[in-house]
Structure formats: structure tokens, C-alpha cells
mmCIF file with all atom_site columns, C-alpha atoms in Angstrom:
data_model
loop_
_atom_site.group_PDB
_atom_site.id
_atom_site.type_symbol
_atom_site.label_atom_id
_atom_site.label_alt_id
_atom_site.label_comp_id
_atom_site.label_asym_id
_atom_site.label_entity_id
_atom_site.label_seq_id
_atom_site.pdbx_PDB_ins_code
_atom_site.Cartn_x
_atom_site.Cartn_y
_atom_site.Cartn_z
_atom_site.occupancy
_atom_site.B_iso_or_equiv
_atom_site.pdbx_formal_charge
_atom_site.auth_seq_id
_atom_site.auth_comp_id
_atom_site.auth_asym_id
_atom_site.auth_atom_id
_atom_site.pdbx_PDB_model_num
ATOM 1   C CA . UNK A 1 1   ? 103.267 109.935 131.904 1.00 34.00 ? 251 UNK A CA 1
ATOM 2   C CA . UNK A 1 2   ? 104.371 108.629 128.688 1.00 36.00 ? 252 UNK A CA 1
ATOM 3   C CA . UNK A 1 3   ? 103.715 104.617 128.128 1.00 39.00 ? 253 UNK A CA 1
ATOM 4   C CA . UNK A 1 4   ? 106.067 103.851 125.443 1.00 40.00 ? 254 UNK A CA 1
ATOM 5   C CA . UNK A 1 5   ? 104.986 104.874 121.691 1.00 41.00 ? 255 UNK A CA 1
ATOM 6   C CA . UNK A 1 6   ? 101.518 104.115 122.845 1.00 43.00 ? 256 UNK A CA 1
ATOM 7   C CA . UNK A 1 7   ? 101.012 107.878 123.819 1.00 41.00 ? 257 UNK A CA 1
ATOM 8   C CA . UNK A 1 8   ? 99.995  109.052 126.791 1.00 37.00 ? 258 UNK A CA 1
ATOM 9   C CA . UNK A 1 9   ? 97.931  106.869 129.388 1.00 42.00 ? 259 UNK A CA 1
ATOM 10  C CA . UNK A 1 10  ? 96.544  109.901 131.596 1.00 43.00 ? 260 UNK A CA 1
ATOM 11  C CA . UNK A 1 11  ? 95.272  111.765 128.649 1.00 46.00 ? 261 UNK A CA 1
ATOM 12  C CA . UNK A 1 12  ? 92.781  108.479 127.100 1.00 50.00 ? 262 UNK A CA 1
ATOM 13  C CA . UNK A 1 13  ? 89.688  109.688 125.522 1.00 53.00 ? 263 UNK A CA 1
ATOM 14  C CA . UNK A 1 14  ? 86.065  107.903 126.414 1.00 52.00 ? 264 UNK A CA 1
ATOM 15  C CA . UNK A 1 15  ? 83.988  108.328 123.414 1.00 59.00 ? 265 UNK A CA 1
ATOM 16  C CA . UNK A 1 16  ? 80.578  108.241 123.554 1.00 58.00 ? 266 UNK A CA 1
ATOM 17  C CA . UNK A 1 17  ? 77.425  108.796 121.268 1.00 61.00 ? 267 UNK A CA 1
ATOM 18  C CA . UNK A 1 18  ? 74.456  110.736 121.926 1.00 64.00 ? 268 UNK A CA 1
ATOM 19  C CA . UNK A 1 19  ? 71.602  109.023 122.580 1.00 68.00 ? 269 UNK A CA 1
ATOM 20  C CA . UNK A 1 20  ? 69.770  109.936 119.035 1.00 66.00 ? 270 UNK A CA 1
ATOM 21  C CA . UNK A 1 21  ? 72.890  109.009 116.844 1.00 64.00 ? 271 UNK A CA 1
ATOM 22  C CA . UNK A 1 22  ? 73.427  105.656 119.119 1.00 64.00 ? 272 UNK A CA 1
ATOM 23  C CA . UNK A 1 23  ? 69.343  105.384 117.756 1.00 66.00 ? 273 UNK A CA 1
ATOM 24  C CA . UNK A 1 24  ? 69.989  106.492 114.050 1.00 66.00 ? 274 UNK A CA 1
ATOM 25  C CA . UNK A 1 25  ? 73.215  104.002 114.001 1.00 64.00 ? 275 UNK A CA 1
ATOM 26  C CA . UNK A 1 26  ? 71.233  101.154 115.622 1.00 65.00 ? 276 UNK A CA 1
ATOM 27  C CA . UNK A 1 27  ? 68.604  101.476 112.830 1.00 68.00 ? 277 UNK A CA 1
ATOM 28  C CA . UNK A 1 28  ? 70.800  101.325 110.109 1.00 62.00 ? 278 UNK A CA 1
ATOM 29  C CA . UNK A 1 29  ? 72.988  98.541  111.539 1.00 63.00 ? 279 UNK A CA 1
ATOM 30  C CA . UNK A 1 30  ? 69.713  96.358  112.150 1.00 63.00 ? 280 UNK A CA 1
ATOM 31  C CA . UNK A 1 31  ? 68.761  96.382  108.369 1.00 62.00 ? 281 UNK A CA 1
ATOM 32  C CA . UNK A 1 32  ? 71.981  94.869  107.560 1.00 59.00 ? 282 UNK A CA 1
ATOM 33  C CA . UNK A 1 33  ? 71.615  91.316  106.863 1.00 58.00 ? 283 UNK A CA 1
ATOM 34  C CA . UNK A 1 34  ? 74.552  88.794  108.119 1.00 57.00 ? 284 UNK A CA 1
ATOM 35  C CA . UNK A 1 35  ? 77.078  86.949  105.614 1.00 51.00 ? 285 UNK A CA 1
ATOM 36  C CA . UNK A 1 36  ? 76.680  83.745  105.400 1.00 47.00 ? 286 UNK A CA 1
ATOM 37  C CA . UNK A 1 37  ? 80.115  83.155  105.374 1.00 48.00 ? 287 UNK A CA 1
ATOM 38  C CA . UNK A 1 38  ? 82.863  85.626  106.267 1.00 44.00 ? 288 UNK A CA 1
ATOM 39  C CA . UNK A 1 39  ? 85.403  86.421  103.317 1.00 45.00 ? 289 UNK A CA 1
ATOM 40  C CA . UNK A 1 40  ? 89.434  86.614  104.085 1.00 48.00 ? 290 UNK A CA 1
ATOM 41  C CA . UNK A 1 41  ? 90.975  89.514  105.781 1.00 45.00 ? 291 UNK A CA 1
ATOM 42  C CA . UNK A 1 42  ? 91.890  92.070  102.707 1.00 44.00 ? 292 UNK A CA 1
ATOM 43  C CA . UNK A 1 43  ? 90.017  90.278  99.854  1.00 43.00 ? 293 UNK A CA 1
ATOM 44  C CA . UNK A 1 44  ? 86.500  90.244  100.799 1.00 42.00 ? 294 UNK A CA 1
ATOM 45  C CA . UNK A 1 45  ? 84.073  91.998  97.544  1.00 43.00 ? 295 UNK A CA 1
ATOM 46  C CA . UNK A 1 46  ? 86.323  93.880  95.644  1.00 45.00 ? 296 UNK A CA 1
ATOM 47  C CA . UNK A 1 47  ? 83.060  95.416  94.376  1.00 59.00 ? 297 UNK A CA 1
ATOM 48  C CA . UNK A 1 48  ? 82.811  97.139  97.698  1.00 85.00 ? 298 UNK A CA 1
ATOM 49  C CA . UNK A 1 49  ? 85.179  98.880  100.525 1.00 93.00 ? 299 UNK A CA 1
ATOM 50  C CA . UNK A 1 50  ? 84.929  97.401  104.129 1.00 96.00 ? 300 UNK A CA 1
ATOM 51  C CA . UNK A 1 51  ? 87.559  100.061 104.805 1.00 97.00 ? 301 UNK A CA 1
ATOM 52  C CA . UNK A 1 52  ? 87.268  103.229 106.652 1.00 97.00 ? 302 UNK A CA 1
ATOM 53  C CA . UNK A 1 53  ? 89.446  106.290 106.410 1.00 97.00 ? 303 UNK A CA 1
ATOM 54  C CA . UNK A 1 54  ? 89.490  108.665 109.829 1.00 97.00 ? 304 UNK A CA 1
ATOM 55  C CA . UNK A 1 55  ? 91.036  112.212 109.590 1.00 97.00 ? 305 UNK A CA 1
ATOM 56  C CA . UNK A 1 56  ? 91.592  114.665 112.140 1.00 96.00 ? 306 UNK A CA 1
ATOM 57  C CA . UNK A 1 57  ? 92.007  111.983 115.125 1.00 95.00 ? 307 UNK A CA 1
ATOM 58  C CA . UNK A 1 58  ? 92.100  114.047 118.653 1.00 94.00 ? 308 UNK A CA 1
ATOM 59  C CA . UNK A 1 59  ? 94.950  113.167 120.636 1.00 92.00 ? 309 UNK A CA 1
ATOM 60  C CA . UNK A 1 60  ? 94.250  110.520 123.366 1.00 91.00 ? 310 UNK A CA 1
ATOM 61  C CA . UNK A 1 61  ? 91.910  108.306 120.855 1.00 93.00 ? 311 UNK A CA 1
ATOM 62  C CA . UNK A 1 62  ? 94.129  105.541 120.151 1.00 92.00 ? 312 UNK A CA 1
ATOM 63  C CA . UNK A 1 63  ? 93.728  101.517 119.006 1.00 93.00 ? 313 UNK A CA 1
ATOM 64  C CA . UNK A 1 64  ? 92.747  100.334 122.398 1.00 92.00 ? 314 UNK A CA 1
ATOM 65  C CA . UNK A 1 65  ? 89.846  103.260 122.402 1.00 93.00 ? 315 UNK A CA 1
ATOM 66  C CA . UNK A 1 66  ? 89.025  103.559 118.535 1.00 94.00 ? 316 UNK A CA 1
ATOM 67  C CA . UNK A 1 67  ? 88.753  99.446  118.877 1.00 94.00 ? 317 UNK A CA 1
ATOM 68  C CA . UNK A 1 68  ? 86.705  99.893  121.691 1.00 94.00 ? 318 UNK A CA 1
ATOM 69  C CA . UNK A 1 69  ? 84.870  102.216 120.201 1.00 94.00 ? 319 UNK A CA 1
ATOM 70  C CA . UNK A 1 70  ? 83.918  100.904 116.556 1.00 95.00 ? 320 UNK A CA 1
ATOM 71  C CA . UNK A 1 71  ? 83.453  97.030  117.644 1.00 95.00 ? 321 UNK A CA 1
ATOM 72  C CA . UNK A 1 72  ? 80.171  98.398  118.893 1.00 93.00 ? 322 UNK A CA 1
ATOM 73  C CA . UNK A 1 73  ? 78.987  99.156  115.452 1.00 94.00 ? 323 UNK A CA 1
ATOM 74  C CA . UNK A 1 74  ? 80.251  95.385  114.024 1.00 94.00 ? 324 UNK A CA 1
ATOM 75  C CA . UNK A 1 75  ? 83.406  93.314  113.975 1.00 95.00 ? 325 UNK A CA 1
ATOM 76  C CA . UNK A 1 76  ? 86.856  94.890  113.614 1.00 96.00 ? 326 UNK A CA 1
ATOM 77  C CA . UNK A 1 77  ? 89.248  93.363  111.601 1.00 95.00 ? 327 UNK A CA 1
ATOM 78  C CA . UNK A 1 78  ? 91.771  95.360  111.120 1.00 95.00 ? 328 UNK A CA 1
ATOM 79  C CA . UNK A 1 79  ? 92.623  98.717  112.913 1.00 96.00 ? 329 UNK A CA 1
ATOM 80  C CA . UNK A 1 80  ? 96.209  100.979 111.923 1.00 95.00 ? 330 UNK A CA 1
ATOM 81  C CA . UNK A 1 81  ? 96.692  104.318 113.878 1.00 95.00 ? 331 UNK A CA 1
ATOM 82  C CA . UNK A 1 82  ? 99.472  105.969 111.689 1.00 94.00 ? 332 UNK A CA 1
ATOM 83  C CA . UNK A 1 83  ? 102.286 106.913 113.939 1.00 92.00 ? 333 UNK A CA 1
ATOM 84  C CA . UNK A 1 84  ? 105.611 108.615 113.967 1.00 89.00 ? 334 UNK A CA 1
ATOM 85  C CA . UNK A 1 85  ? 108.175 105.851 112.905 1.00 82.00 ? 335 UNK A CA 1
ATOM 86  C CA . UNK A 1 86  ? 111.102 107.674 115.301 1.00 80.00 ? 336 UNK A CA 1
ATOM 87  C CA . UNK A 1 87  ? 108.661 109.355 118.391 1.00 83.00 ? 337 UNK A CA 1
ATOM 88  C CA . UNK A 1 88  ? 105.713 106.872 117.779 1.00 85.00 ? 338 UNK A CA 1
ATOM 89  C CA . UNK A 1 89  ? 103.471 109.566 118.691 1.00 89.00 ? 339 UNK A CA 1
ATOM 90  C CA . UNK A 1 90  ? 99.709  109.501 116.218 1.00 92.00 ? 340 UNK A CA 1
ATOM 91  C CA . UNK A 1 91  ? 99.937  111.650 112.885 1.00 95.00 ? 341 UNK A CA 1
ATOM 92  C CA . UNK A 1 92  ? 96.137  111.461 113.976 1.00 95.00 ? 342 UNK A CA 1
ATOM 93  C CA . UNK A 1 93  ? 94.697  109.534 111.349 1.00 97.00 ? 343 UNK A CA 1
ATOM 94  C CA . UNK A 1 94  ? 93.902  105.590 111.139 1.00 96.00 ? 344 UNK A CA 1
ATOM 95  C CA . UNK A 1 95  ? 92.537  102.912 108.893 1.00 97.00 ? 345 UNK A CA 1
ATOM 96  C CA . UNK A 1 96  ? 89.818  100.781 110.089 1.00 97.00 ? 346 UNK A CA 1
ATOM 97  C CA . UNK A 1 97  ? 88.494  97.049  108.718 1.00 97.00 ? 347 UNK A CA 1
ATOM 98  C CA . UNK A 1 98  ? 84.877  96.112  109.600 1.00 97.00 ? 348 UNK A CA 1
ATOM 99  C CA . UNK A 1 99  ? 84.232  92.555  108.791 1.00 94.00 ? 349 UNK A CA 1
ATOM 100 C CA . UNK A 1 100 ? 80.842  93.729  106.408 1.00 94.00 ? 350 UNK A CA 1
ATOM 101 C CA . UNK A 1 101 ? 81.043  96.494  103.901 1.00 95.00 ? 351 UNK A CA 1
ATOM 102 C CA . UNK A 1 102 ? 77.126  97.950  104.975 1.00 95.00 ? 352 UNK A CA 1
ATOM 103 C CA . UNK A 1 103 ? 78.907  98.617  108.431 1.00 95.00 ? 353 UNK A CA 1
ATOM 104 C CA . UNK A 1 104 ? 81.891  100.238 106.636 1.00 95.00 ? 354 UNK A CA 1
ATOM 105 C CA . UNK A 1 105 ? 79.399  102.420 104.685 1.00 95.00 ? 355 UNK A CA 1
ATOM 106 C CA . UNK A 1 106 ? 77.204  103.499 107.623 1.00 94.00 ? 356 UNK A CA 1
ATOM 107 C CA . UNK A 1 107 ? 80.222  103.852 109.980 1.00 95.00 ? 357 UNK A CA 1
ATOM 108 C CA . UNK A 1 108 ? 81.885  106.724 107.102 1.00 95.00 ? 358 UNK A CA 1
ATOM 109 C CA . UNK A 1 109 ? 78.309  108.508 106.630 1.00 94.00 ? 359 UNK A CA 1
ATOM 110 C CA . UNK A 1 110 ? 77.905  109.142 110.363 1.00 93.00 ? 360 UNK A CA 1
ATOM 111 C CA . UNK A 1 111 ? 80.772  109.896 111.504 1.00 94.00 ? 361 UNK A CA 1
ATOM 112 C CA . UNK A 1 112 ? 81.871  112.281 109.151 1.00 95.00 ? 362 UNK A CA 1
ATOM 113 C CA . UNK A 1 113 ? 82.507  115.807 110.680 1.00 93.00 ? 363 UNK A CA 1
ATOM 114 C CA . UNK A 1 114 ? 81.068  114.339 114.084 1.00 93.00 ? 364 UNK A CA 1
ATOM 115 C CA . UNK A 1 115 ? 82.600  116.282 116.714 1.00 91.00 ? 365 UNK A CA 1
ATOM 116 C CA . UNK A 1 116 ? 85.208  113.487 119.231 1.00 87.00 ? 366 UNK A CA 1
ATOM 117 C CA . UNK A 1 117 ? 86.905  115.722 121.975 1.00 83.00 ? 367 UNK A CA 1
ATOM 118 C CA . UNK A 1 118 ? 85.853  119.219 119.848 1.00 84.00 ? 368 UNK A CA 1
ATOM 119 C CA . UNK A 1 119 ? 87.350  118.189 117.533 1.00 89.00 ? 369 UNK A CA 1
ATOM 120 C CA . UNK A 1 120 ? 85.200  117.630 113.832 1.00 93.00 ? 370 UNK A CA 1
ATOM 121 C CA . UNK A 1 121 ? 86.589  113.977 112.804 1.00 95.00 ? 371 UNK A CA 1
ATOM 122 C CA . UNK A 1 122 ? 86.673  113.130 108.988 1.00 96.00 ? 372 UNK A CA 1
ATOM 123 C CA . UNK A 1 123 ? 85.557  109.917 107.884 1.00 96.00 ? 373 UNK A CA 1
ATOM 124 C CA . UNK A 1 124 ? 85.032  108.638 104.404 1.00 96.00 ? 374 UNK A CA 1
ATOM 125 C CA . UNK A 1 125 ? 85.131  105.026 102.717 1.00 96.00 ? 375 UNK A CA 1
ATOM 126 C CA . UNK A 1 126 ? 88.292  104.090 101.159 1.00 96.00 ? 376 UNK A CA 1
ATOM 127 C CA . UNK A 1 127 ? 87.549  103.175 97.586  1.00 95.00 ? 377 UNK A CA 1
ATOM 128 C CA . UNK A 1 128 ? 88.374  99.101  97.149  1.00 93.00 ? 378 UNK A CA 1
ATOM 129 C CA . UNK A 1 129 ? 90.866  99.630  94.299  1.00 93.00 ? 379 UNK A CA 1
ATOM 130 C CA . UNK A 1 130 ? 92.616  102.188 96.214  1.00 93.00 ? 380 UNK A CA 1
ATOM 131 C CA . UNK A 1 131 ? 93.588  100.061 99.149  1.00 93.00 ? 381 UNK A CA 1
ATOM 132 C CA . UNK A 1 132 ? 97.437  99.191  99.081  1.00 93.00 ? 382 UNK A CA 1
ATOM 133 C CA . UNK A 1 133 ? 98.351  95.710  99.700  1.00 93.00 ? 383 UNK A CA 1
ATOM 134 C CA . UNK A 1 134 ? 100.441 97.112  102.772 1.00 93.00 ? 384 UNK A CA 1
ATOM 135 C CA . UNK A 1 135 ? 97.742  99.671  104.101 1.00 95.00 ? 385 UNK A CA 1
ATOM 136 C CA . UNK A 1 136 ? 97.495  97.152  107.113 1.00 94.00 ? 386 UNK A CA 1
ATOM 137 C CA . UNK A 1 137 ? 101.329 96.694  107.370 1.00 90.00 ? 387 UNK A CA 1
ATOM 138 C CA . UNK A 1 138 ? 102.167 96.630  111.539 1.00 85.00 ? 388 UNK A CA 1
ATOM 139 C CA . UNK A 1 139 ? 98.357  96.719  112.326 1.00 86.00 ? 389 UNK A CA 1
ATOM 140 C CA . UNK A 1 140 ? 97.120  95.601  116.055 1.00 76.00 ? 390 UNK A CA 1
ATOM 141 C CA . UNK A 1 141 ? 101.384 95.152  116.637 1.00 78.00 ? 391 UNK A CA 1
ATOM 142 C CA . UNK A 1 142 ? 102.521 97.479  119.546 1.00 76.00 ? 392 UNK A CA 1
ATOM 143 C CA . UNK A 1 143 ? 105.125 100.040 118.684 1.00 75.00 ? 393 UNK A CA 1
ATOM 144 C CA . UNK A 1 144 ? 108.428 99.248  119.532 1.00 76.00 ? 394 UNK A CA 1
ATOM 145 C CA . UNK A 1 145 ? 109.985 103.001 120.177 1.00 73.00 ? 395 UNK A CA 1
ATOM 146 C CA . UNK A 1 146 ? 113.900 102.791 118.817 1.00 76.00 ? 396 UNK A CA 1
ATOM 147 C CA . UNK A 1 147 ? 116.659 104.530 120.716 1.00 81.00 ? 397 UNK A CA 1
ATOM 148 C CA . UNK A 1 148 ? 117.726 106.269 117.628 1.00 78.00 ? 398 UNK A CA 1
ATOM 149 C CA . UNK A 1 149 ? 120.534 108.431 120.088 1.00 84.00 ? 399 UNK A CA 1
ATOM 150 C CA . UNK A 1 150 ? 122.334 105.491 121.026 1.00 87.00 ? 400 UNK A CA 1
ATOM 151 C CA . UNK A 1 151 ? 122.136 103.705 117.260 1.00 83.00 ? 401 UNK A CA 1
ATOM 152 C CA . UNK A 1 152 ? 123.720 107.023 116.188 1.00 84.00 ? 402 UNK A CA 1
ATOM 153 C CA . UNK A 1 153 ? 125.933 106.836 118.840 1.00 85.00 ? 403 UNK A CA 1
ATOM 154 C CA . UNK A 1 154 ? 127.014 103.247 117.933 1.00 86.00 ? 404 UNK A CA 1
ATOM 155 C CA . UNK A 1 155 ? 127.443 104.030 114.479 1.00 81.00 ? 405 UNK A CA 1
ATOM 156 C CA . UNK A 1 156 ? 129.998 106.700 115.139 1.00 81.00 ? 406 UNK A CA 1
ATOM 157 C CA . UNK A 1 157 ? 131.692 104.572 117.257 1.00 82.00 ? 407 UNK A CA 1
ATOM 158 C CA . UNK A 1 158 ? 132.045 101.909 114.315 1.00 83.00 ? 408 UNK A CA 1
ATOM 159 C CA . UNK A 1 159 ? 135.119 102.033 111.994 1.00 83.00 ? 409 UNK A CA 1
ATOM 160 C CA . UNK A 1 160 ? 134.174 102.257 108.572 1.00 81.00 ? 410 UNK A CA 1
ATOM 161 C CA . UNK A 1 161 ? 135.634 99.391  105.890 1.00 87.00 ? 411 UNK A CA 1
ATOM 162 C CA . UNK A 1 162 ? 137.484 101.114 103.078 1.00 86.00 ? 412 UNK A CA 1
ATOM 163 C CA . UNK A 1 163 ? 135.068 100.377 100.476 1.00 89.00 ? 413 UNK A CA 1
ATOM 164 C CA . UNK A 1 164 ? 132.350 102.403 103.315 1.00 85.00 ? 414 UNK A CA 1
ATOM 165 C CA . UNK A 1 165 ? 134.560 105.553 103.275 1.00 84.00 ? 415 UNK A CA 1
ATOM 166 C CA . UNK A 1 166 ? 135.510 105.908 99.619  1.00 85.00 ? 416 UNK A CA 1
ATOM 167 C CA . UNK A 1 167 ? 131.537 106.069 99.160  1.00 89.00 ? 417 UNK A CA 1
ATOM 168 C CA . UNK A 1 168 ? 130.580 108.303 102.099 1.00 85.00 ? 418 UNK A CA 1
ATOM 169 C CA . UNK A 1 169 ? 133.768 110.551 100.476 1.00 85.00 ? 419 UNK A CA 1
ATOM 170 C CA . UNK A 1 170 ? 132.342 110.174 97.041  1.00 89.00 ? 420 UNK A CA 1
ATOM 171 C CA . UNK A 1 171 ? 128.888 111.368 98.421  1.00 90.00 ? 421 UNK A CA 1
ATOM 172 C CA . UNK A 1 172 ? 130.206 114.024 99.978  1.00 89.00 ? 422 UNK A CA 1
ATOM 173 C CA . UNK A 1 173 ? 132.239 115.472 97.009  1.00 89.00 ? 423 UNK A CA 1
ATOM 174 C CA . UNK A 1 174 ? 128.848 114.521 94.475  1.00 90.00 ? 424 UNK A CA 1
ATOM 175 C CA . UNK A 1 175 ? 127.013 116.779 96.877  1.00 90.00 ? 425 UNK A CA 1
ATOM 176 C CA . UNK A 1 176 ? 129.736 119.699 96.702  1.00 88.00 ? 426 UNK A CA 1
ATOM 177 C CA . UNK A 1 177 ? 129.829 119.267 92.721  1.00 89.00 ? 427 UNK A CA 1
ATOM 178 C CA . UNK A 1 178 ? 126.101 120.235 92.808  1.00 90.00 ? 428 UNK A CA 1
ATOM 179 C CA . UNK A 1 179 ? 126.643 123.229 95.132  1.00 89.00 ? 429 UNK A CA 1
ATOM 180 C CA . UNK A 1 180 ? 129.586 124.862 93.476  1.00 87.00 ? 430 UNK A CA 1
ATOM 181 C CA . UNK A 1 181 ? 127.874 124.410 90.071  1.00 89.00 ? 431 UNK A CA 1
ATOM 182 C CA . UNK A 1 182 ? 124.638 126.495 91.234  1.00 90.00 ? 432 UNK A CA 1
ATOM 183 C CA . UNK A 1 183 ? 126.986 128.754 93.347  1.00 88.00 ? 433 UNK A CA 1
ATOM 184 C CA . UNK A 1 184 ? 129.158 129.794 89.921  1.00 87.00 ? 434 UNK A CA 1
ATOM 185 C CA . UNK A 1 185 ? 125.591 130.217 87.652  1.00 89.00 ? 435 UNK A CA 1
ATOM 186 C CA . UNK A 1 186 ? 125.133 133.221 90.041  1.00 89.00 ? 436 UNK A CA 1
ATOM 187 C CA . UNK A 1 187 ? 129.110 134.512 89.790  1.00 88.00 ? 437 UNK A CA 1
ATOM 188 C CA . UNK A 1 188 ? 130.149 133.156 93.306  1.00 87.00 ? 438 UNK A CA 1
ATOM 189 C CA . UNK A 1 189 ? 133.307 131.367 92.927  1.00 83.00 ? 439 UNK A CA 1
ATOM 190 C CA . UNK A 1 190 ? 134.950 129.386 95.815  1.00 78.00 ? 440 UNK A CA 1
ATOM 191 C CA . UNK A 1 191 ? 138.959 129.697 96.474  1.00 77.00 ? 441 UNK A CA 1
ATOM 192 C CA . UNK A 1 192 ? 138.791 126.441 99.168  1.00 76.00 ? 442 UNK A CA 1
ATOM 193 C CA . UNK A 1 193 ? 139.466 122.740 97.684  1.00 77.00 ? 443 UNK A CA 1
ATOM 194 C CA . UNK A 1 194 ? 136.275 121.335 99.876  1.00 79.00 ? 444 UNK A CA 1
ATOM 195 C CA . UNK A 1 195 ? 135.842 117.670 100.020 1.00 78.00 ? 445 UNK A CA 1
ATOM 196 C CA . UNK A 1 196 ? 137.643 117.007 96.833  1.00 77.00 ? 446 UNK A CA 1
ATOM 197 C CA . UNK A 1 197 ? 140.569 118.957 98.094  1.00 76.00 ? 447 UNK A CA 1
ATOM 198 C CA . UNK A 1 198 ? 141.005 116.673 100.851 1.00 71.00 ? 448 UNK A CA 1
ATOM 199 C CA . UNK A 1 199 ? 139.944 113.363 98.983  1.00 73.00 ? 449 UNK A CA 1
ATOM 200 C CA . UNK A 1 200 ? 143.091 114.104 96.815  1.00 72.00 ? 450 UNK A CA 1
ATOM 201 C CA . UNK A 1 201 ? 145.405 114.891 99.815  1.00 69.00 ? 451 UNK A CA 1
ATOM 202 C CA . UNK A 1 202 ? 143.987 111.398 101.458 1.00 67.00 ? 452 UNK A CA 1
ATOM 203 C CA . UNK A 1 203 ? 145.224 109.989 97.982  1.00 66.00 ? 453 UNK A CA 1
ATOM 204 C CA . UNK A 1 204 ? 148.258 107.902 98.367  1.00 64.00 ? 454 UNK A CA 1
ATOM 205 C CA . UNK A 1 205 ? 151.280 109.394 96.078  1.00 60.00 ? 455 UNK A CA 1
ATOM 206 C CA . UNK A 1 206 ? 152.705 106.674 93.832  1.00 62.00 ? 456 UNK A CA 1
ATOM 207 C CA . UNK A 1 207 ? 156.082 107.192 93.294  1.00 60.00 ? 457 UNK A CA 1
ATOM 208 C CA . UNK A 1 208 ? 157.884 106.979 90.185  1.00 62.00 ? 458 UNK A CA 1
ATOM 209 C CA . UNK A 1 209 ? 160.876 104.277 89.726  1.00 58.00 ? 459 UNK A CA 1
ATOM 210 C CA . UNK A 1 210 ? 164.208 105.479 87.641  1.00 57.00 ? 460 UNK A CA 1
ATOM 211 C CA . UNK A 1 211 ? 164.761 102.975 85.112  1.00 56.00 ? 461 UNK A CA 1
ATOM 212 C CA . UNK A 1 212 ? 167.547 101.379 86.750  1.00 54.00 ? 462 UNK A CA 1
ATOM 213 C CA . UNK A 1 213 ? 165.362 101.198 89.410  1.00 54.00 ? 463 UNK A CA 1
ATOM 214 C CA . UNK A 1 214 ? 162.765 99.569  87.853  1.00 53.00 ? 464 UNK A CA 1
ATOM 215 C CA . UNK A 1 215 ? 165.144 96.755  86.646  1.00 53.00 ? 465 UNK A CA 1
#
């Protein structure tokens, strides 16, 4: 049953180390000495990433679990599952914030090609000069799923202004242009007027006056 964008709650996925890489990731994370004071979201040391990349994201493995999941290794921040801006379904690939680079760093060494739902995840560290400024645009916000049917259906419904129609016309005509252009390079020649057949038709007529007429 399908909860919104959010995916599918039936089909969740519980992730779960093994007991030796829960060890191996323990180690490491207990050599890793605390900040004495945490630097803004986004700007921390430029000199070093506190962003993860993950690739290859099985289906069912979405913020709720992936937070769940990597708050066990150190503090979140952050956390953007890339999703379909229409369906809101995953593209199955996310950007995670840990609060300390070292835990960043660890996280993308042992969890690259590590197998979630048979599936080998990739998992790298996102260099800190190639983090956009919007790479966390929409993160931790639910998705609000758009009826894009009935906004069609509205706009159809809508009368367009003058000024609206001359340019959807003049679009339409550009377009044509283009095609009939690449259509005669290869001898084809069209005998019907097209759009700009029936933008002139649409074109009022302006009469001529007489000159007594006129006066």
C-alpha cells in the first residue's frame, strides 16, 4: 500500500550489520576524538567533507530507515533521498551529513560495495568543494506528491489572455520552421500551410478605405 511519495510502507527494509563490521566500525568510531564545539550546518572545515554520497539504494531503504540506520555511527545532520519530483518514488541514491568529518570518512570506507538487501551499495565522500549550496535543498521535508492530472486538467480549462496565445502560436510555428528546414535538406517538401497557415488565417484582414472614404 502506497503512503504518499514516501514509498511503500509494507516493503521497509531493517538494516543490520554483522557482528564483525558492527566491531571494525566501533573501533574506528572510538578513536575519533569529540569537537569541542560543533561548526554550522553546511560550513563546518572546508578542508574536509562531512558529506556522504550513497549509490545503488535498494528500494524500501528510505530517510526514516537510512536515519535510523547511520545515527548509530554519529549525529545526522542532514539526510536527502533523491526522489522523483512528479511520482516521488527514490532515484535510489541520497546525500547524508554527519556532524564530524572522521565519521563521514569511516562511514564511505565501509560501506562501500557492502551488500543492503543484495544489493552492493556505493558509498564514497563527497569532495568539500564539490558540494552545491542547494545539495540539501527539501532535506528531512516530507514529499508533497502533486496531482499533476488535475493541474493539467485545470490548465486546459483556463482561457488563455491574448498576449498567452500569440506566444504559444509563435512557439508552435518556431518549432515547425525548424522541422520543415531539416525536412527540405533531405528533398522532402511539404504542400500543407501548418501552424503558420492557420496563424495567418486567424489574422484579422484590414480593409482598405477608398479615398473618399477615408475623408
Amino acid at each position: 500500500e502506497e503512503v504518499g511519495g514516501d514509498g511503500f510502507s509494507s516493503q521497509r527494509l531493517v538494516v543490520k550489520l554483522e557482528s564483525k563490521q558492527q566491531q571494525q566500525l566501533s573501533s574506528k568510531l572510538k578513536k575519533i576524538k569529540p569537537a569541542p564545539k560543533a561548526a554550522p550546518i553546511g560550513a563546518a572545515n572546508q578542508a574536509e567533507s562531512s558529506v556522504v554520497y550513497l549509490g545503488r539504494v535498494p528500494y524500501g531503504f528510505f530517510e526514516e530507515e537510512m536515519r535510523e540506520y547511520f545515527t548509530q555511527f554519529g549525529v545526522v545532520r542532514r539526510l536527502r533521498l533523491s526522489r522523483n519530483k512528479k511520482t516521488g518514488k527514490s532515484k535510489h541514491y541520497a546525500f547524508i551529513e554527519f556532524e564530524h568529518p572522521e565519521v563521514a570518512s569511516i562511514v564511505a570506507e565501509t560501506h562501500d560495495k557492502m551488500l543492503i538487501a543484495d544489493r552492493a551499495v556505493s558509498c564514497a565522500l563527497v569532495p568539500a568543494h564539490k558540494i552545491h549550496p542547494e545539495l540539501f535543498k527539501g532535506a528531512d521535508k516530507p514529499f508533497r506528491k502533486i496531482n499533476w492530472k488535475a493541474a493539467a486538467k485545470k490548465a486546459s480549462k483556463t482561457k488563455r489572455t491574448p498576449q498567452k496565445e500569440k506566444a504559444r502560436v509563435k512557439g508552435l510555428v518556431k518549432r515547425e520552421q525548424v522541422k520543415r528546414k531539416k525536412l527540405q535538406e533531405v528533398g522532402i517538401e511539404l504542400e500543407f500551410a501548418g501552424y503558420e497557415g492557420l496563424r495567418d488565417a486567424r489574422q484579422p484582414k484590414r480593409k482598405r478605405l477608398d479615398a473618399e472614404e477615408a475623408e
